[in-house]
mmCIF file of C-alpha atoms in Angstrom:
data_model
loop_
_atom_site.group_PDB
_atom_site.id
_atom_site.type_symbol
_atom_site.label_atom_id
_atom_site.label_comp_id
_atom_site.label_asym_id
_atom_site.label_seq_id
_atom_site.Cartn_x
_atom_site.Cartn_y
_atom_site.Cartn_z
ATOM 1 C CA MET A 1 115.444 72.153 52.063
ATOM 2 C CA THR A 2 116.757 73.595 49.292
ATOM 3 C CA ARG A 3 116.228 72.575 45.539
ATOM 4 C CA ALA A 4 119.318 71.051 43.234
ATOM 5 C CA ILE A 5 118.145 73.104 40.853
ATOM 6 C CA ALA A 6 120.389 72.000 38.046
ATOM 7 C CA LEU A 7 121.934 73.097 33.981
ATOM 8 C CA ALA A 8 120.590 70.106 31.498
ATOM 9 C CA ALA A 9 123.305 70.474 28.666
ATOM 10 C CA LEU A 10 121.171 70.916 25.981
ATOM 11 C CA THR A 11 120.314 74.036 26.656
ATOM 12 C CA VAL A 12 123.713 74.855 26.135
ATOM 13 C CA LEU A 13 124.823 72.350 24.366
ATOM 14 C CA GLU A 14 127.298 74.058 21.646
ATOM 15 C CA LEU A 15 129.156 74.027 24.612
ATOM 16 C CA THR A 16 132.009 70.779 25.876
ATOM 17 C CA PRO A 17 131.343 68.783 29.011
ATOM 18 C CA PRO A 18 134.008 70.769 31.133
ATOM 19 C CA GLU A 19 132.116 74.074 29.614
ATOM 20 C CA MET A 20 128.802 72.873 30.387
ATOM 21 C CA VAL A 21 130.366 72.622 34.456
ATOM 22 C CA THR A 22 131.331 75.687 34.351
ATOM 23 C CA CYS A 23 129.083 77.972 32.659
ATOM 24 C CA ALA A 24 126.694 76.227 34.567
ATOM 25 C CA HIS A 25 129.168 77.525 37.879
ATOM 26 C CA GLU A 26 128.617 80.973 36.556
ATOM 27 C CA ALA A 27 125.554 81.149 36.046
ATOM 28 C CA GLY A 28 124.554 80.427 39.452
ATOM 29 C CA TYR A 29 123.275 76.175 39.725
ATOM 30 C CA SER A 30 123.750 74.163 42.391
ATOM 31 C CA HIS A 31 123.798 71.759 39.366
ATOM 32 C CA VAL A 32 124.482 70.672 35.763
ATOM 33 C CA GLY A 33 123.102 67.365 33.778
ATOM 34 C CA ILE A 34 125.898 65.366 31.783
ATOM 35 C CA ARG A 35 125.059 64.085 27.988
ATOM 36 C CA LEU A 36 126.975 61.124 28.240
ATOM 37 C CA LEU A 37 125.838 59.440 25.141
ATOM 38 C CA PRO A 38 124.391 61.219 21.734
ATOM 39 C CA ALA A 39 120.714 61.558 21.494
ATOM 40 C CA THR A 40 120.932 62.388 17.917
ATOM 41 C CA PRO A 41 124.017 61.297 15.351
ATOM 42 C CA THR A 42 123.729 65.093 14.206
ATOM 43 C CA GLU A 43 125.019 65.873 17.856
ATOM 44 C CA PRO A 44 128.202 66.386 18.427
ATOM 45 C CA GLN A 45 129.978 63.289 20.426
ATOM 46 C CA TYR A 46 133.446 63.285 23.027
ATOM 47 C CA ASP A 47 135.061 60.728 24.345
ATOM 48 C CA ILE A 48 134.122 60.661 27.671
ATOM 49 C CA VAL A 49 133.050 57.561 28.772
ATOM 50 C CA GLY A 50 135.692 55.505 30.825
ATOM 51 C CA ASP A 51 138.835 57.234 31.738
ATOM 52 C CA THR A 52 139.528 59.214 29.790
ATOM 53 C CA PRO A 53 141.366 62.994 29.492
ATOM 54 C CA LEU A 54 138.694 64.306 28.894
ATOM 55 C CA LEU A 55 135.926 62.527 31.394
ATOM 56 C CA ARG A 56 139.011 63.633 34.065
ATOM 57 C CA GLU A 57 138.700 67.159 32.672
ATOM 58 C CA VAL A 58 134.947 67.249 34.216
ATOM 59 C CA GLU A 59 136.588 66.013 37.025
ATOM 60 C CA ALA A 60 138.394 68.758 37.775
ATOM 61 C CA ARG A 61 135.290 71.249 36.699
ATOM 62 C CA LEU A 62 133.235 69.671 39.263
ATOM 63 C CA ALA A 63 136.265 69.614 42.137
ATOM 64 C CA ASP A 64 136.715 73.054 40.902
ATOM 65 C CA THR A 65 133.775 74.421 40.898
ATOM 66 C CA GLY A 66 131.323 72.885 43.325
ATOM 67 C CA ILE A 67 128.987 71.853 40.827
ATOM 68 C CA LYS A 68 127.656 68.488 41.240
ATOM 69 C CA VAL A 69 125.744 66.360 38.665
ATOM 70 C CA LEU A 70 122.546 65.655 38.962
ATOM 71 C CA ASP A 71 121.043 63.670 35.372
ATOM 72 C CA VAL A 72 123.296 61.876 32.795
ATOM 73 C CA GLU A 73 121.829 60.577 29.604
ATOM 74 C CA ILE A 74 120.094 59.943 27.541
ATOM 75 C CA PHE A 75 120.419 56.427 27.168
ATOM 76 C CA ARG A 76 117.847 54.104 25.237
ATOM 77 C CA ILE A 77 114.906 51.434 25.585
ATOM 78 C CA LYS A 78 116.142 49.246 22.182
ATOM 79 C CA PRO A 79 115.099 46.735 20.472
ATOM 80 C CA ASP A 80 118.720 45.272 20.057
ATOM 81 C CA VAL A 81 120.052 46.790 22.751
ATOM 82 C CA ARG A 82 121.318 45.282 26.174
ATOM 83 C CA ALA A 83 121.698 46.653 29.458
ATOM 84 C CA ALA A 84 124.903 45.204 29.278
ATOM 85 C CA ASN A 85 126.003 47.900 26.430
ATOM 86 C CA TYR A 86 125.301 50.488 28.711
ATOM 87 C CA GLU A 87 127.806 49.065 31.861
ATOM 88 C CA ALA A 88 130.660 51.268 31.030
ATOM 89 C CA ALA A 89 128.204 54.342 30.464
ATOM 90 C CA ILE A 90 126.847 53.884 33.519
ATOM 91 C CA ALA A 91 129.862 53.729 35.615
ATOM 92 C CA THR A 92 131.089 56.709 34.380
ATOM 93 C CA ALA A 93 127.657 58.242 36.278
ATOM 94 C CA ALA A 94 128.218 56.785 39.477
ATOM 95 C CA ARG A 95 131.426 57.621 38.596
ATOM 96 C CA LEU A 96 130.903 61.500 38.129
ATOM 97 C CA GLY A 97 128.251 61.352 41.838
ATOM 98 C CA ALA A 98 124.999 61.640 39.236
ATOM 99 C CA SER A 99 121.889 61.189 41.478
ATOM 100 C CA GLU A 100 120.225 60.024 37.978
ATOM 101 C CA LEU A 101 119.838 58.349 35.199
ATOM 102 C CA LEU A 102 117.498 59.435 31.949
ATOM 103 C CA VAL A 103 116.809 57.199 29.665
ATOM 104 C CA ALA A 104 113.992 57.015 26.471
ATOM 105 C CA GLY A 105 111.971 54.300 25.897
ATOM 106 C CA ASN A 106 111.946 52.826 21.926
ATOM 107 C CA ASP A 107 111.412 49.854 21.858
ATOM 108 C CA PRO A 108 107.911 48.972 19.914
ATOM 109 C CA ASP A 109 107.171 45.376 21.888
ATOM 110 C CA ASP A 110 106.244 46.351 24.864
ATOM 111 C CA ALA A 111 106.374 43.447 27.389
ATOM 112 C CA ARG A 112 110.539 43.370 25.815
ATOM 113 C CA GLN A 113 110.767 47.080 26.759
ATOM 114 C CA ILE A 114 109.481 46.366 30.469
ATOM 115 C CA GLU A 115 111.697 43.256 30.605
ATOM 116 C CA SER A 116 114.823 45.685 29.366
ATOM 117 C CA PHE A 117 113.464 48.869 31.254
ATOM 118 C CA ALA A 118 113.625 46.123 34.737
ATOM 119 C CA ALA A 119 116.639 44.514 33.080
ATOM 120 C CA PHE A 120 118.642 48.417 32.654
ATOM 121 C CA CYS A 121 116.821 49.909 36.347
ATOM 122 C CA GLU A 122 118.935 46.157 38.127
ATOM 123 C CA LEU A 123 121.959 47.560 36.560
ATOM 124 C CA ALA A 124 121.651 51.187 37.869
ATOM 125 C CA GLY A 125 121.095 50.051 40.982
ATOM 126 C CA ARG A 126 123.882 47.905 41.336
ATOM 127 C CA TYR A 127 126.215 51.218 40.823
ATOM 128 C CA GLY A 128 123.450 53.811 43.728
ATOM 129 C CA LEU A 129 121.254 55.396 40.338
ATOM 130 C CA GLY A 130 118.161 55.841 39.287
ATOM 131 C CA ALA A 131 116.998 55.330 36.319
ATOM 132 C CA VAL A 132 113.967 57.404 35.085
ATOM 133 C CA LEU A 133 111.743 57.091 32.197
ATOM 134 C CA GLU A 134 110.843 60.348 29.782
ATOM 135 C CA PHE A 135 107.934 60.280 27.995
ATOM 136 C CA MET A 136 108.043 61.677 25.083
ATOM 137 C CA PRO A 137 105.396 61.925 21.977
ATOM 138 C CA TRP A 138 107.058 60.732 19.586
ATOM 139 C CA THR A 139 108.977 57.958 20.964
ATOM 140 C CA GLU A 140 107.242 54.324 22.501
ATOM 141 C CA ALA A 141 106.250 55.822 25.820
ATOM 142 C CA LYS A 142 104.506 58.294 24.505
ATOM 143 C CA ASN A 143 102.393 60.136 27.383
ATOM 144 C CA LEU A 144 102.860 60.004 31.597
ATOM 145 C CA THR A 145 99.830 57.262 31.798
ATOM 146 C CA GLN A 146 102.264 55.710 29.761
ATOM 147 C CA ALA A 147 105.706 56.348 31.342
ATOM 148 C CA ALA A 148 103.789 55.451 34.818
ATOM 149 C CA ARG A 149 102.162 52.277 33.292
ATOM 150 C CA ILE A 150 105.922 50.812 32.212
ATOM 151 C CA VAL A 151 107.324 51.573 35.109
ATOM 152 C CA GLU A 152 104.878 50.575 37.669
ATOM 153 C CA ARG A 153 105.117 47.044 36.398
ATOM 154 C CA CYS A 154 108.777 46.722 35.857
ATOM 155 C CA GLY A 155 109.810 47.112 39.280
ATOM 156 C CA ALA A 156 112.597 48.687 40.454
ATOM 157 C CA LYS A 157 112.316 49.957 43.817
ATOM 158 C CA ASN A 158 115.121 53.626 41.776
ATOM 159 C CA ALA A 159 112.222 53.388 38.181
ATOM 160 C CA GLY A 160 110.704 56.596 38.007
ATOM 161 C CA VAL A 161 108.981 59.020 35.703
ATOM 162 C CA LEU A 162 111.136 62.515 34.356
ATOM 163 C CA ILE A 163 108.187 64.714 33.695
ATOM 164 C CA ASP A 164 109.102 66.728 31.249
ATOM 165 C CA PRO A 165 106.550 69.952 30.577
ATOM 166 C CA PHE A 166 107.542 70.449 26.603
ATOM 167 C CA HIS A 167 106.310 66.596 26.616
ATOM 168 C CA PHE A 168 103.861 66.782 28.928
ATOM 169 C CA SER A 169 102.293 69.697 26.983
ATOM 170 C CA ARG A 170 102.548 67.778 23.658
ATOM 171 C CA SER A 171 101.342 65.015 24.805
ATOM 172 C CA ARG A 172 98.440 66.428 26.067
ATOM 173 C CA SER A 173 98.600 64.500 29.874
ATOM 174 C CA ARG A 174 96.704 66.354 32.382
ATOM 175 C CA ILE A 175 98.235 67.141 35.871
ATOM 176 C CA GLU A 176 96.154 65.245 37.840
ATOM 177 C CA ASP A 177 97.169 62.332 35.840
ATOM 178 C CA ILE A 178 100.135 62.544 37.911
ATOM 179 C CA ALA A 179 97.985 61.963 41.560
ATOM 180 C CA SER A 180 97.946 58.422 40.278
ATOM 181 C CA ILE A 181 101.808 57.731 40.437
ATOM 182 C CA PRO A 182 103.666 57.561 44.443
ATOM 183 C CA PRO A 183 106.075 60.813 44.929
ATOM 184 C CA SER A 184 108.868 58.023 44.663
ATOM 185 C CA ARG A 185 108.689 58.195 42.014
ATOM 186 C CA LEU A 186 109.386 61.499 40.257
ATOM 187 C CA ARG A 187 112.807 61.475 41.218
ATOM 188 C CA TYR A 188 113.401 64.220 39.402
ATOM 189 C CA LEU A 189 112.006 67.172 37.202
ATOM 190 C CA GLN A 190 112.325 69.299 33.915
ATOM 191 C CA PHE A 191 111.296 72.484 33.619
ATOM 192 C CA CYS A 192 110.683 74.773 30.404
ATOM 193 C CA ASP A 193 107.599 76.795 28.749
ATOM 194 C CA VAL A 194 106.257 76.087 25.145
ATOM 195 C CA PRO A 195 104.116 77.949 24.163
ATOM 196 C CA ALA A 196 100.115 76.379 24.083
ATOM 197 C CA GLU A 197 98.844 75.795 20.900
ATOM 198 C CA ILE A 198 100.009 72.601 19.459
ATOM 199 C CA PRO A 199 102.003 72.017 16.086
ATOM 200 C CA PRO A 200 100.447 69.841 13.156
ATOM 201 C CA THR A 201 103.102 67.484 12.720
ATOM 202 C CA MET A 202 105.411 65.779 14.344
ATOM 203 C CA GLU A 203 108.348 67.662 12.848
ATOM 204 C CA GLU A 204 107.194 70.854 14.305
ATOM 205 C CA ILE A 205 106.715 68.980 17.584
ATOM 206 C CA LEU A 206 110.491 67.944 17.304
ATOM 207 C CA HIS A 207 112.521 71.066 16.290
ATOM 208 C CA GLN A 208 110.918 73.263 19.046
ATOM 209 C CA ALA A 209 111.078 70.084 21.163
ATOM 210 C CA ARG A 210 115.554 70.553 19.922
ATOM 211 C CA ALA A 211 115.455 73.939 19.446
ATOM 212 C CA GLU A 212 112.743 76.599 20.226
ATOM 213 C CA ARG A 213 111.523 75.506 23.516
ATOM 214 C CA LEU A 214 110.624 79.275 25.497
ATOM 215 C CA PHE A 215 112.279 80.495 29.236
ATOM 216 C CA PRO A 216 109.766 79.848 31.877
ATOM 217 C CA GLY A 217 106.759 81.796 32.647
ATOM 218 C CA GLU A 218 106.560 82.603 28.540
ATOM 219 C CA GLY A 219 104.737 80.246 27.295
ATOM 220 C CA GLY A 220 101.596 78.225 28.028
ATOM 221 C CA VAL A 221 102.408 75.545 30.641
ATOM 222 C CA ASP A 222 100.682 75.423 33.919
ATOM 223 C CA LEU A 223 104.175 74.787 35.888
ATOM 224 C CA VAL A 224 102.877 76.058 39.212
ATOM 225 C CA GLY A 225 99.282 73.658 38.594
ATOM 226 C CA LEU A 226 102.253 71.127 37.732
ATOM 227 C CA LEU A 227 104.673 71.988 40.292
ATOM 228 C CA ARG A 228 101.702 71.944 43.132
ATOM 229 C CA ALA A 229 101.572 68.503 41.921
ATOM 230 C CA VAL A 230 104.517 66.680 42.088
ATOM 231 C CA PRO A 231 106.924 66.503 45.530
ATOM 232 C CA ARG A 232 107.972 69.802 46.982
ATOM 233 C CA ASP A 233 111.650 70.655 46.402
ATOM 234 C CA ILE A 234 111.663 68.294 43.121
ATOM 235 C CA PRO A 235 115.353 69.004 41.128
ATOM 236 C CA LEU A 236 114.874 70.620 38.529
ATOM 237 C CA SER A 237 117.342 70.290 35.652
ATOM 238 C CA LEU A 238 116.656 73.320 33.597
ATOM 239 C CA GLU A 239 116.003 72.216 29.546
ATOM 240 C CA ILE A 240 115.617 75.044 26.996
ATOM 241 C CA PRO A 241 117.032 74.591 23.944
ATOM 242 C CA MET A 242 116.898 78.243 21.843
ATOM 243 C CA HIS A 243 118.593 78.335 18.679
ATOM 244 C CA THR A 244 117.407 81.893 17.869
ATOM 245 C CA LEU A 245 117.871 83.994 21.070
ATOM 246 C CA ALA A 246 121.548 81.005 20.807
ATOM 247 C CA ARG A 247 122.699 83.732 17.370
ATOM 248 C CA THR A 248 122.863 86.659 19.632
ATOM 249 C CA VAL A 249 123.297 85.643 23.645
ATOM 250 C CA GLY A 250 125.981 83.674 24.523
ATOM 251 C CA ALA A 251 125.331 80.150 26.467
ATOM 252 C CA THR A 252 126.109 82.014 29.903
ATOM 253 C CA GLU A 253 123.621 85.081 29.638
ATOM 254 C CA ARG A 254 121.771 82.055 28.386
ATOM 255 C CA ALA A 255 121.637 80.572 31.355
ATOM 256 C CA ARG A 256 121.222 82.594 33.550
ATOM 257 C CA ARG A 257 117.953 83.898 32.334
ATOM 258 C CA ALA A 258 116.583 80.198 32.599
ATOM 259 C CA LEU A 259 118.312 80.247 35.806
ATOM 260 C CA ALA A 260 115.452 84.187 37.037
ATOM 261 C CA ALA A 261 113.210 82.805 35.093
ATOM 262 C CA THR A 262 112.457 79.373 37.095
ATOM 263 C CA LYS A 263 113.256 81.616 40.224
ATOM 264 C CA ARG A 264 110.094 83.167 39.165
ATOM 265 C CA VAL A 265 107.502 80.941 38.822
ATOM 266 C CA LEU A 266 109.072 79.484 42.289
ATOM 267 C CA ALA A 267 108.248 82.708 43.524
ATOM 268 C CA GLN A 268 105.078 81.713 42.902
ATOM 269 C CA LEU A 269 105.054 78.599 44.224
ATOM 270 C CA ASP A 270 105.834 79.814 47.163
ATOM 271 C CA ALA A 271 103.029 82.950 47.434
#
């Protein structure tokens, strides 16, 4: 089985969605991640949900390059947002041929968050999509244990837990805890590296997460150990924003370096 490796949007966020597809192709990836909904108010926002000219351009680039869509982001579980609010974006993700929807938990009411996530999974399932909850230390699903509990309590077969080495490190999650998660819940894995030392403030952690990560193998995360704890050949999404490097190195070259670094880590796993 050939492992799917996707170029995540955050790695090359200066590009438009069609440009991201071309970048993924030129850099040697098999898949791409598409950000249909912005993660922050300061990000570029595109008219790409529904039958829009931009969506059709993305479809044309996918067809021309053979690149597939692994995941679409970002769907937030909030107190005032119902699953139905996201149906147009979910339908767009299905139209693009995505496999997974990336979900963040942003509801402080635990019971309501579980109920809302279950409703989201049910809607995603109608479109043949998985719904993966990404734990992040500044959200209401702060670590691996909390995310796994939410996923299990929601009960949906298409629900998953998304591990990102950055958040795994900063939430002080443990590799040994992955063994308690059913393999079917680990649908894909984000990939990057990060310095071993955890910054003292959440503001600094957020800055690192969104702007200054490291290529795999250049930081302090036990990436080989992490890969050994998850299903073999699990798809990888390379999410490695590096704003300082981006001042002097273009998006395609950064994407190539990210892929080369990942393959070096994978070679250690195979050895």
